[in-house]
PDB file of C-alpha atoms in Angstrom:
ATOM      1  CA  UNK Z  20      27.564  10.285  18.946  1.00 47.00           C
ATOM      2  CA  UNK Z  21      30.328  11.442  16.624  1.00 53.00           C
ATOM      3  CA  UNK Z  22      32.821  14.092  17.709  1.00 63.00           C
ATOM      4  CA  UNK Z  23      33.961  17.089  15.672  1.00 80.00           C
ATOM      5  CA  UNK Z  24      37.632  16.433  16.321  1.00 90.00           C
ATOM      6  CA  UNK Z  25      40.099  13.705  17.162  1.00 95.00           C
ATOM      7  CA  UNK Z  26      42.866  14.199  19.708  1.00 95.00           C
ATOM      8  CA  UNK Z  27      45.985  13.523  17.602  1.00 97.00           C
ATOM      9  CA  UNK Z  28      49.418  12.852  19.096  1.00 96.00           C
ATOM     10  CA  UNK Z  29      51.178  12.921  15.713  1.00 96.00           C
ATOM     11  CA  UNK Z  30      50.787  12.370  11.974  1.00 97.00           C
ATOM     12  CA  UNK Z  31      53.758  10.881  10.139  1.00 96.00           C
ATOM     13  CA  UNK Z  32      53.572  10.749   6.329  1.00 95.00           C
ATOM     14  CA  UNK Z  33      55.848   8.427   4.391  1.00 93.00           C
ATOM     15  CA  UNK Z  34      56.585   5.838   7.072  1.00 93.00           C
ATOM     16  CA  UNK Z  35      57.215   2.188   6.232  1.00 93.00           C
ATOM     17  CA  UNK Z  36      57.031   0.618   9.697  1.00 91.00           C
ATOM     18  CA  UNK Z  37      53.251   0.586  10.262  1.00 93.00           C
ATOM     19  CA  UNK Z  38      52.186  -1.537   7.300  1.00 94.00           C
ATOM     20  CA  UNK Z  39      53.239  -2.366   3.754  1.00 94.00           C
ATOM     21  CA  UNK Z  40      54.582   0.367   1.499  1.00 95.00           C
ATOM     22  CA  UNK Z  41      54.788   4.017   2.391  1.00 96.00           C
ATOM     23  CA  UNK Z  42      51.905   5.075   4.635  1.00 97.00           C
ATOM     24  CA  UNK Z  43      50.611   8.040   6.559  1.00 98.00           C
ATOM     25  CA  UNK Z  44      50.453   6.990  10.206  1.00 97.00           C
ATOM     26  CA  UNK Z  45      47.966   8.804  12.407  1.00 98.00           C
ATOM     27  CA  UNK Z  46      48.610   8.505  16.151  1.00 97.00           C
ATOM     28  CA  UNK Z  47      45.373   8.898  18.123  1.00 97.00           C
ATOM     29  CA  UNK Z  48      45.668   9.822  21.808  1.00 97.00           C
ATOM     30  CA  UNK Z  49      44.173   7.690  24.544  1.00 95.00           C
ATOM     31  CA  UNK Z  50      44.782   4.126  25.697  1.00 95.00           C
ATOM     32  CA  UNK Z  51      43.794   2.178  28.786  1.00 93.00           C
ATOM     33  CA  UNK Z  52      45.828  -0.957  27.959  1.00 93.00           C
ATOM     34  CA  UNK Z  53      49.057   0.697  29.167  1.00 91.00           C
ATOM     35  CA  UNK Z  54      51.212  -2.210  28.019  1.00 90.00           C
ATOM     36  CA  UNK Z  55      54.590  -2.439  29.792  1.00 88.00           C
ATOM     37  CA  UNK Z  56      57.270  -1.603  27.239  1.00 88.00           C
ATOM     38  CA  UNK Z  57      54.923   0.440  25.010  1.00 88.00           C
ATOM     39  CA  UNK Z  58      56.911   2.634  22.614  1.00 85.00           C
ATOM     40  CA  UNK Z  59      54.306   5.445  22.825  1.00 88.00           C
ATOM     41  CA  UNK Z  60      53.389   5.770  26.529  1.00 88.00           C
ATOM     42  CA  UNK Z  61      52.738   9.503  26.131  1.00 90.00           C
ATOM     43  CA  UNK Z  62      49.727   8.588  23.967  1.00 92.00           C
ATOM     44  CA  UNK Z  63      47.995   6.811  26.851  1.00 92.00           C
ATOM     45  CA  UNK Z  64      46.692  10.197  28.028  1.00 93.00           C
ATOM     46  CA  UNK Z  65      43.364  10.979  26.344  1.00 93.00           C
ATOM     47  CA  UNK Z  66      44.196  14.716  26.606  1.00 94.00           C
ATOM     48  CA  UNK Z  67      47.637  14.445  24.979  1.00 95.00           C
ATOM     49  CA  UNK Z  68      48.124  15.968  21.555  1.00 95.00           C
ATOM     50  CA  UNK Z  69      46.101  18.391  19.506  1.00 96.00           C
ATOM     51  CA  UNK Z  70      42.347  18.364  18.833  1.00 96.00           C
ATOM     52  CA  UNK Z  71      42.257  18.020  15.041  1.00 96.00           C
ATOM     53  CA  UNK Z  72      39.330  18.000  12.618  1.00 96.00           C
ATOM     54  CA  UNK Z  73      38.821  15.222  10.109  1.00 96.00           C
ATOM     55  CA  UNK Z  74      39.148  17.829   7.356  1.00 96.00           C
ATOM     56  CA  UNK Z  75      42.596  18.882   8.616  1.00 96.00           C
ATOM     57  CA  UNK Z  76      43.744  15.261   8.926  1.00 97.00           C
ATOM     58  CA  UNK Z  77      42.460  14.513   5.430  1.00 97.00           C
ATOM     59  CA  UNK Z  78      44.446  17.463   4.022  1.00 97.00           C
ATOM     60  CA  UNK Z  79      47.646  15.739   5.202  1.00 97.00           C
ATOM     61  CA  UNK Z  80      46.464  12.326   3.998  1.00 97.00           C
ATOM     62  CA  UNK Z  81      45.446  13.570   0.543  1.00 96.00           C
ATOM     63  CA  UNK Z  82      48.520  15.793   0.145  1.00 96.00           C
ATOM     64  CA  UNK Z  83      50.750  12.740   0.559  1.00 94.00           C
ATOM     65  CA  UNK Z  84      48.549  10.162  -1.184  1.00 94.00           C
ATOM     66  CA  UNK Z  85      49.773   7.223   0.880  1.00 97.00           C
ATOM     67  CA  UNK Z  86      47.625   4.477   2.357  1.00 98.00           C
ATOM     68  CA  UNK Z  87      46.867   5.089   6.033  1.00 98.00           C
ATOM     69  CA  UNK Z  88      47.602   3.447   9.364  1.00 98.00           C
ATOM     70  CA  UNK Z  89      45.634   4.517  12.430  1.00 98.00           C
ATOM     71  CA  UNK Z  90      47.451   3.749  15.651  1.00 96.00           C
ATOM     72  CA  UNK Z  91      48.062   5.383  18.969  1.00 92.00           C
ATOM     73  CA  UNK Z  92      47.343   5.134  21.828  1.00 93.00           C
ATOM     74  CA  UNK Z  93      44.517   2.858  20.852  1.00 97.00           C
ATOM     75  CA  UNK Z  94      42.131   4.317  18.291  1.00 97.00           C
ATOM     76  CA  UNK Z  95      39.345   1.905  19.268  1.00 98.00           C
ATOM     77  CA  UNK Z  96      38.901   3.786  22.542  1.00 97.00           C
ATOM     78  CA  UNK Z  97      37.746   6.658  20.303  1.00 95.00           C
ATOM     79  CA  UNK Z  98      35.367   4.965  17.859  1.00 96.00           C
ATOM     80  CA  UNK Z  99      32.906   7.912  17.698  1.00 95.00           C
ATOM     81  CA  UNK Z 100      35.779  10.257  16.845  1.00 94.00           C
ATOM     82  CA  UNK Z 101      37.548   8.020  14.294  1.00 96.00           C
ATOM     83  CA  UNK Z 102      34.404   6.874  12.450  1.00 96.00           C
ATOM     84  CA  UNK Z 103      34.163   9.948  10.186  1.00 96.00           C
ATOM     85  CA  UNK Z 104      37.915   9.782   9.558  1.00 97.00           C
ATOM     86  CA  UNK Z 105      37.795   6.131   8.522  1.00 98.00           C
ATOM     87  CA  UNK Z 106      34.842   6.868   6.228  1.00 97.00           C
ATOM     88  CA  UNK Z 107      36.709   9.806   4.652  1.00 97.00           C
ATOM     89  CA  UNK Z 108      39.879   7.755   4.114  1.00 98.00           C
ATOM     90  CA  UNK Z 109      37.834   4.949   2.570  1.00 97.00           C
ATOM     91  CA  UNK Z 110      35.966   7.425   0.321  1.00 97.00           C
ATOM     92  CA  UNK Z 111      39.372   8.704  -0.873  1.00 97.00           C
ATOM     93  CA  UNK Z 112      40.142   5.151  -2.059  1.00 97.00           C
ATOM     94  CA  UNK Z 113      42.953   4.529   0.402  1.00 98.00           C
ATOM     95  CA  UNK Z 114      43.672   1.359   2.350  1.00 97.00           C
ATOM     96  CA  UNK Z 115      43.428   1.462   6.150  1.00 98.00           C
ATOM     97  CA  UNK Z 116      45.407  -0.508   8.707  1.00 98.00           C
ATOM     98  CA  UNK Z 117      44.569  -0.110  12.387  1.00 98.00           C
ATOM     99  CA  UNK Z 118      46.574  -1.064  15.475  1.00 97.00           C
ATOM    100  CA  UNK Z 119      44.777  -1.937  18.702  1.00 98.00           C
ATOM    101  CA  UNK Z 120      45.435  -3.667  22.010  1.00 97.00           C
ATOM    102  CA  UNK Z 121      42.011  -5.300  21.803  1.00 97.00           C
ATOM    103  CA  UNK Z 122      41.809  -8.830  20.389  1.00 97.00           C
ATOM    104  CA  UNK Z 123      39.612  -9.446  17.365  1.00 96.00           C
ATOM    105  CA  UNK Z 124      36.859 -11.182  19.396  1.00 96.00           C
ATOM    106  CA  UNK Z 125      36.798  -8.158  21.745  1.00 96.00           C
ATOM    107  CA  UNK Z 126      36.727  -5.772  18.784  1.00 97.00           C
ATOM    108  CA  UNK Z 127      33.600  -7.447  17.401  1.00 96.00           C
ATOM    109  CA  UNK Z 128      31.720  -6.448  20.578  1.00 96.00           C
ATOM    110  CA  UNK Z 129      32.748  -2.782  20.701  1.00 97.00           C
ATOM    111  CA  UNK Z 130      29.870  -0.288  20.288  1.00 96.00           C
ATOM    112  CA  UNK Z 131      29.949   1.396  16.870  1.00 95.00           C
ATOM    113  CA  UNK Z 132      32.485  -0.996  15.346  1.00 97.00           C
ATOM    114  CA  UNK Z 133      30.046  -2.338  12.731  1.00 95.00           C
ATOM    115  CA  UNK Z 134      30.078   1.037  10.941  1.00 94.00           C
ATOM    116  CA  UNK Z 135      33.828   0.981  10.341  1.00 97.00           C
ATOM    117  CA  UNK Z 136      35.070  -2.597  10.468  1.00 97.00           C
ATOM    118  CA  UNK Z 137      34.264  -3.448   6.822  1.00 97.00           C
ATOM    119  CA  UNK Z 138      36.221  -0.350   5.727  1.00 98.00           C
ATOM    120  CA  UNK Z 139      39.473  -1.506   7.342  1.00 98.00           C
ATOM    121  CA  UNK Z 140      41.857  -3.739   5.384  1.00 98.00           C
ATOM    122  CA  UNK Z 141      43.935  -5.013   8.292  1.00 98.00           C
ATOM    123  CA  UNK Z 142      43.922  -4.876  12.079  1.00 98.00           C
ATOM    124  CA  UNK Z 143      46.996  -5.636  14.132  1.00 97.00           C
ATOM    125  CA  UNK Z 144      45.330  -6.942  17.275  1.00 98.00           C
ATOM    126  CA  UNK Z 145      46.312  -7.720  20.830  1.00 96.00           C
ATOM    127  CA  UNK Z 146      48.300  -5.938  23.487  1.00 96.00           C
ATOM    128  CA  UNK Z 147      52.050  -5.583  23.201  1.00 95.00           C
ATOM    129  CA  UNK Z 148      53.553  -8.193  25.528  1.00 94.00           C
ATOM    130  CA  UNK Z 149      57.138  -7.389  26.408  1.00 95.00           C
ATOM    131  CA  UNK Z 150      57.943 -11.035  27.265  1.00 96.00           C
ATOM    132  CA  UNK Z 151      56.852 -11.969  23.709  1.00 95.00           C
ATOM    133  CA  UNK Z 152      58.735  -9.106  22.028  1.00 95.00           C
ATOM    134  CA  UNK Z 153      60.187 -10.195  18.713  1.00 95.00           C
ATOM    135  CA  UNK Z 154      62.059  -7.684  16.560  1.00 92.00           C
ATOM    136  CA  UNK Z 155      62.106 -10.116  13.618  1.00 92.00           C
ATOM    137  CA  UNK Z 156      58.337  -9.747  13.110  1.00 94.00           C
ATOM    138  CA  UNK Z 157      57.045  -7.407  10.435  1.00 93.00           C
ATOM    139  CA  UNK Z 158      54.591  -4.710  11.497  1.00 95.00           C
ATOM    140  CA  UNK Z 159      54.082  -5.935  15.066  1.00 94.00           C
ATOM    141  CA  UNK Z 160      56.039  -5.923  18.283  1.00 93.00           C
ATOM    142  CA  UNK Z 161      55.191  -9.176  20.031  1.00 94.00           C
ATOM    143  CA  UNK Z 162      54.382 -12.675  18.814  1.00 94.00           C
ATOM    144  CA  UNK Z 163      50.861 -12.693  20.296  1.00 96.00           C
ATOM    145  CA  UNK Z 164      49.809  -9.927  17.908  1.00 96.00           C
ATOM    146  CA  UNK Z 165      48.190 -10.878  14.612  1.00 97.00           C
ATOM    147  CA  UNK Z 166      47.781  -9.047  11.322  1.00 97.00           C
ATOM    148  CA  UNK Z 167      44.146  -9.792  10.580  1.00 98.00           C
ATOM    149  CA  UNK Z 168      42.645  -9.610   7.101  1.00 98.00           C
ATOM    150  CA  UNK Z 169      39.443  -7.947   8.249  1.00 98.00           C
ATOM    151  CA  UNK Z 170      37.288  -8.452   5.160  1.00 96.00           C
ATOM    152  CA  UNK Z 171      38.255 -12.118   4.750  1.00 97.00           C
ATOM    153  CA  UNK Z 172      37.642 -12.690   8.464  1.00 97.00           C
ATOM    154  CA  UNK Z 173      34.203 -11.095   8.329  1.00 96.00           C
ATOM    155  CA  UNK Z 174      33.295 -13.092   5.209  1.00 96.00           C
ATOM    156  CA  UNK Z 175      34.454 -16.436   6.617  1.00 96.00           C
ATOM    157  CA  UNK Z 176      33.313 -15.971  10.217  1.00 94.00           C
ATOM    158  CA  UNK Z 177      36.767 -16.940  11.470  1.00 96.00           C
ATOM    159  CA  UNK Z 178      40.057 -15.096  11.833  1.00 96.00           C
ATOM    160  CA  UNK Z 179      42.131 -14.943   8.655  1.00 96.00           C
ATOM    161  CA  UNK Z 180      45.641 -13.492   9.001  1.00 96.00           C
ATOM    162  CA  UNK Z 181      48.071 -11.924   6.596  1.00 93.00           C
ATOM    163  CA  UNK Z 182      51.563 -13.426   6.620  1.00 86.00           C
ATOM    164  CA  UNK Z 183      54.373 -10.904   6.345  1.00 80.00           C
TER     165      UNK Z 183
END
């Protein structure tokens, strides 16, 4: 069942740290991974932030015109809420990156994921692991995390990664 709003911790237009080029990063509240060393621990709380409609989020996205990154928290704990947002972003012709603490094999088993997975360009998967922290990596915090080319992975039946 889809929700009428998404609990948003923050929206940052024009960032270059959450994927290639300038992007609008949308920080969704709620995460049960609670990775030690997380740089957004306030977003673990599912009640943190502001309940925001897809229409209001899309106003910010369209006003800036950047491709979009959905992060958090962990947006995949809120699939019913983010589904209409991902569809709206895709309909606007913008690329979507998504950050999650789930691994790609786990993602494939999440309820409702089939409706949105083909609409996402890249997923940065896996929990942040402080003992594998590597500041030389682009767009990820620890070396266990992968930047997965979602469409190529779905087409091939095996994980295909982007190399940045």
